[in-house]
Amino acid sequence: MTRTSKTKTALYFLAILVGSWSADAAEVTLRQQSHAKGSLVLLGDVADVTSGSAERIELLKRVELFPAPAQNRSKLMHVRELIELLVLHGIDIDDLAFSGTRTTRIYPAAPAPKVVTVGLQVPASETADMVVVTRRTLNRGDIIRDADVELQPRDPKNQSFQVATERHAVVGMELLYPIREGQTIILNQLRKPLMVKRGELIRVRARAAGVQVTTTAKAMEDGAMGDIIIVQSLENREQYATHVTGTQQVEVYAAGIVASDSASSSAHRNNQSTEKR
């Protein structure tokens, strides 16, 4: 087992064991599945926080973990990743006890219910729900621009799909399927543009104690801006969670442990090679 693996394993079990020994420990019980309540996933969205003082419980519930999944998508989070995120946010995990399931499936916030108010009689075209339709034919992989779409009254016969009703919800999104001119855009036809693709080599940046380290790793899954994805170190094939920050760029969540270790190992080998010469 590498030093990195030992460090992460020790961190995981230390959080569980030390937390269970403390009489005043707050208990974090991870749910099997959960829904974000806003644009950010909070600790209180994915786990029940009990014991300890009321002030401590409320503080923990409000810890921001990462951006909520996009509509029609979900994210699987392991308890180890949760612990790393809490450490990154400066939370003292020595007085936390973790229980419940080891992984949780996180879904986006449910759309707010529409409120219909009955008022003065107006033309049907002014009271009909508006939907987003295309102004030209768009192909798979196209990024939707504001000039590509417009709002039109919804066809009363077409009520079965979750269609886009606001322009800002589709502008900047990537199309998964081609759409003809004049068609209504359905939300499951869209996704956030991929910044990282599975299998490609990407830049990994880590910051720790005021030092920034950049290395290269292999992406193990696709990721859009703000997504958390798993990457694999080229040095020892260690896998760890990162946060997508740009095109082929990610940032390490766990205080740069793996990336810095990888860079240090590379520098050490270079020094040895220089000495032999």
C-alpha atoms as one frame of an Amber mdcrd trajectory, in Angstrom:
protein
   0.000   0.000   0.000   1.399   3.396  -0.996   1.890   6.267   1.419  -1.021
   8.067  -0.246  -3.340   5.084   0.198  -2.313   4.743   3.841  -2.949   8.437
   4.443  -6.441   8.350   2.926  -7.321   5.093   4.681  -6.123   6.464   8.009
  -8.132   9.635   7.462 -11.286   7.624   6.770 -11.037   5.326   9.791  -9.798
   8.107  12.067 -12.948  10.083  11.322 -15.129   7.107  12.232 -13.256   5.794
  15.267 -12.372   9.068  16.945 -15.869  10.403  16.310 -17.436   7.400  17.998
 -15.222   7.742  21.076 -16.237  11.372  21.805 -19.159  11.643  24.198 -20.197
  15.002  22.696 -19.653  13.929  19.084 -22.154  14.933  16.434 -23.367  11.938
  14.446 -23.580  12.229  10.651 -25.885   9.555   9.198 -25.587   9.338   5.412
 -28.886   8.698   3.598 -29.186   6.136   0.788 -30.564   8.798  -1.557 -31.235
  12.513  -1.255 -32.341  15.630  -3.138 -30.588  18.983  -3.233 -32.752  21.832
  -1.997 -31.045  24.490  -4.101 -28.190  25.102  -6.536 -25.654  23.781  -3.994
 -25.677  20.450  -2.157 -25.458  20.967   1.616 -24.454  18.423   4.239 -28.008
  18.609   5.608 -29.311  17.537   2.176 -27.431  14.216   2.173 -27.195  13.279
   5.851 -29.024  13.504   9.174 -26.934  15.385  11.750 -27.775  14.567  15.369
 -26.290  14.815  18.874 -24.029  17.653  19.974 -25.253  21.210  20.497 -28.051
  22.711  18.406 -25.667  25.409  17.170 -23.116  22.811  16.064 -25.785  20.743
  14.280 -27.105  23.783  12.395 -23.573  24.811  11.391 -22.819  21.354   9.999
 -26.103  21.150   8.097 -25.223  24.364   6.242 -21.786  23.212   4.999 -21.735
  23.573   1.193 -20.334  20.452  -0.508 -20.534  20.998  -4.292 -22.903  22.225
  -7.045 -26.198  20.330  -7.350 -26.517  17.895 -10.292 -28.180  19.237 -13.423
 -31.794  18.314 -14.164 -32.215  14.681 -15.275 -28.796  13.799 -13.808 -27.649
  12.425 -10.477 -24.385  11.949  -8.567 -23.134   9.038  -6.470 -21.062  10.103
  -3.445 -19.033   7.796  -1.155 -18.685   8.565   2.557 -14.918   8.867   2.015
 -15.516  11.701  -0.459 -17.820  13.386   2.077 -15.073  13.272   4.710 -12.550
  14.761   2.263 -14.949  17.602   1.433 -15.508  18.398   5.108 -11.744  18.504
   5.702 -11.351  20.794   2.681 -13.933  23.172   4.164 -12.012  23.340   7.445
 -14.443  21.197   9.453 -12.884  19.435  12.453 -13.857  15.793  11.906 -12.369
  14.576  15.194 -15.718  15.082  16.928 -17.856  13.597  14.137 -19.142  10.019
  13.994 -20.198   8.732  10.563 -22.899   6.100  10.140 -25.608   5.013   7.720
 -24.979   3.929   4.147 -21.494   4.105   2.590 -22.780   5.767  -0.605 -25.650
   8.122  -1.401 -27.323   8.936  -4.706 -27.956  12.697  -5.004 -30.667  14.143
  -7.256 -31.270  17.787  -8.253 -33.868  19.948  -6.556 -37.440  19.308  -7.655
 -38.902  22.093  -9.839 -41.047  24.546  -7.895 -44.795  24.043  -8.429 -46.461
  26.540 -10.742 -49.090  28.868  -9.280 -51.952  29.789 -11.612 -53.963  32.912
 -10.769 -57.400  33.451 -12.297 -57.829  37.065 -13.388 -59.245  39.141 -16.210
 -60.133  37.500 -19.493 -57.351  37.933 -22.038 -56.584  36.299 -25.389 -55.571
  32.642 -25.132 -52.213  33.392 -26.743 -51.327  35.619 -23.767 -52.267  33.070
 -21.092 -50.818  29.902 -22.654 -47.625  28.443 -21.206 -44.599  29.559 -23.187
 -42.015  27.026 -24.318 -38.587  27.288 -25.925 -38.439  26.304 -29.611 -35.579
  26.290 -32.101 -35.226  28.979 -34.770 -33.007  26.780 -36.929 -31.984  23.144
 -37.238 -29.415  22.207 -34.582 -27.113  19.191 -34.612 -25.948  16.839 -31.899
 -23.084  18.417 -29.977 -24.063  22.007 -30.835 -23.911  24.558 -28.026 -27.184
  26.505 -27.983 -26.894  30.277 -28.410 -29.509  32.859 -27.525 -30.120  33.553
 -31.233 -30.931  29.858 -31.824 -34.144  29.826 -29.760 -37.327  31.769 -29.064
 -40.431  31.524 -26.866 -43.754  30.384 -28.329 -47.124  29.371 -26.808 -47.199
  25.721 -25.859 -49.312  23.337 -27.924 -52.157  22.190 -25.592 -51.911  18.725
 -27.141 -48.258  18.387 -26.125 -48.290  18.073 -22.332 -46.428  14.793 -21.837
 -42.789  15.943 -21.839 -40.688  18.070 -19.502 -40.084  20.900 -21.939 -37.908
  23.981 -21.525 -39.939  27.061 -20.595 -37.155  29.649 -20.173 -34.421  30.657
 -22.599 -31.717  30.898 -19.934 -32.307  27.222 -19.091 -31.089  26.119 -22.547
 -28.598  28.790 -23.676 -25.059  27.464 -23.236 -26.192  23.838 -22.988 -25.022
  21.054 -25.324 -27.471  19.073 -27.479 -27.530  15.293 -27.121 -29.747  14.832
 -30.196 -30.380  16.803 -33.414 -33.449  19.098 -33.367 -35.289  20.463 -36.396
 -36.283  24.095 -36.802 -39.461  24.977 -34.907 -39.274  22.014 -32.497 -39.849
  22.365 -28.766 -36.709  21.696 -26.726 -37.051  18.917 -24.140 -34.790  19.130
 -21.093 -33.491  15.560 -21.369 -32.088  16.482 -24.796 -29.558  18.762 -23.099
 -26.513  18.560 -20.892 -23.852  20.914 -19.641 -20.915  21.013 -22.110 -18.237
  18.478 -21.218 -14.986  20.067 -20.090 -13.310  16.699 -19.455 -13.804  13.441
 -21.342 -13.161   9.949 -20.041  -9.776   8.519 -20.964  -8.033  11.782 -21.832
  -5.036  13.209 -19.996  -5.875  16.304 -17.981  -4.144  18.838 -15.750  -4.637
  18.391 -12.009  -4.041  21.370  -9.751  -3.734  21.181  -5.975  -3.168  23.830
  -3.333  -1.874  23.108   0.155  -0.268  25.388   2.752   0.112  28.185   0.218
   1.868  25.930  -2.322   0.323  25.124  -5.710   1.211  21.868  -7.470   0.206
  20.893 -11.008   0.481  17.378 -12.407  -1.128  15.185 -15.070  -3.693  12.417
 -14.567  -6.119  10.303 -16.579  -9.850  11.112 -16.439 -11.915   8.047 -15.480
 -15.256   9.665 -16.392 -16.768  12.579 -18.280 -17.305  15.845 -16.436 -18.915
  19.234 -17.030 -17.997  22.477 -15.262 -18.500  22.047 -11.515 -18.813  18.239
 -11.629 -16.824  16.021  -9.293 -15.092  13.239 -11.223 -12.593  10.474 -10.489
  -9.125  10.664 -12.042  -6.222   8.211 -11.983  -2.623   9.115 -11.164  -0.090
   8.271 -13.885   2.517   7.516 -11.216   0.845   4.790  -9.141  -2.670   4.396
 -10.690  -4.187   5.798  -7.500  -7.733   7.108  -8.056  -9.105  10.189  -6.308
 -11.909  12.763  -6.537 -11.400  16.089  -8.308 -13.496  19.148  -9.183 -13.801
  20.177 -12.868 -12.668  23.803 -13.217 -12.157  24.183 -16.984 -11.316  22.495
 -20.275  -9.149  19.458 -19.408  -8.524  21.004 -15.982  -9.501  19.787 -12.522
  -8.670  20.683  -8.944  -7.985  18.243  -6.118 -10.546  18.320  -3.296  -8.521
  16.480  -0.629  -5.928  19.177   0.123  -3.710  18.078  -2.769  -2.456  14.889
  -1.108  -2.244  12.699  -4.206  -1.169  15.350  -6.689   1.605  16.660  -4.454
   2.825  13.166  -3.684   2.921  12.406  -7.390   4.869  15.562  -8.176   7.279
  14.931  -5.297   7.951  11.390  -6.521   8.687  12.675 -10.019  11.076  15.330
  -8.677  12.844  12.739  -6.517  13.462  10.481  -9.522  14.808  13.406 -11.531
  17.250  14.250  -8.717  18.443  10.648  -8.581  18.978  10.633 -12.339  21.020
  13.850 -12.134  23.218  12.454  -9.357  24.007   9.316 -11.408  25.183  11.447
 -14.293
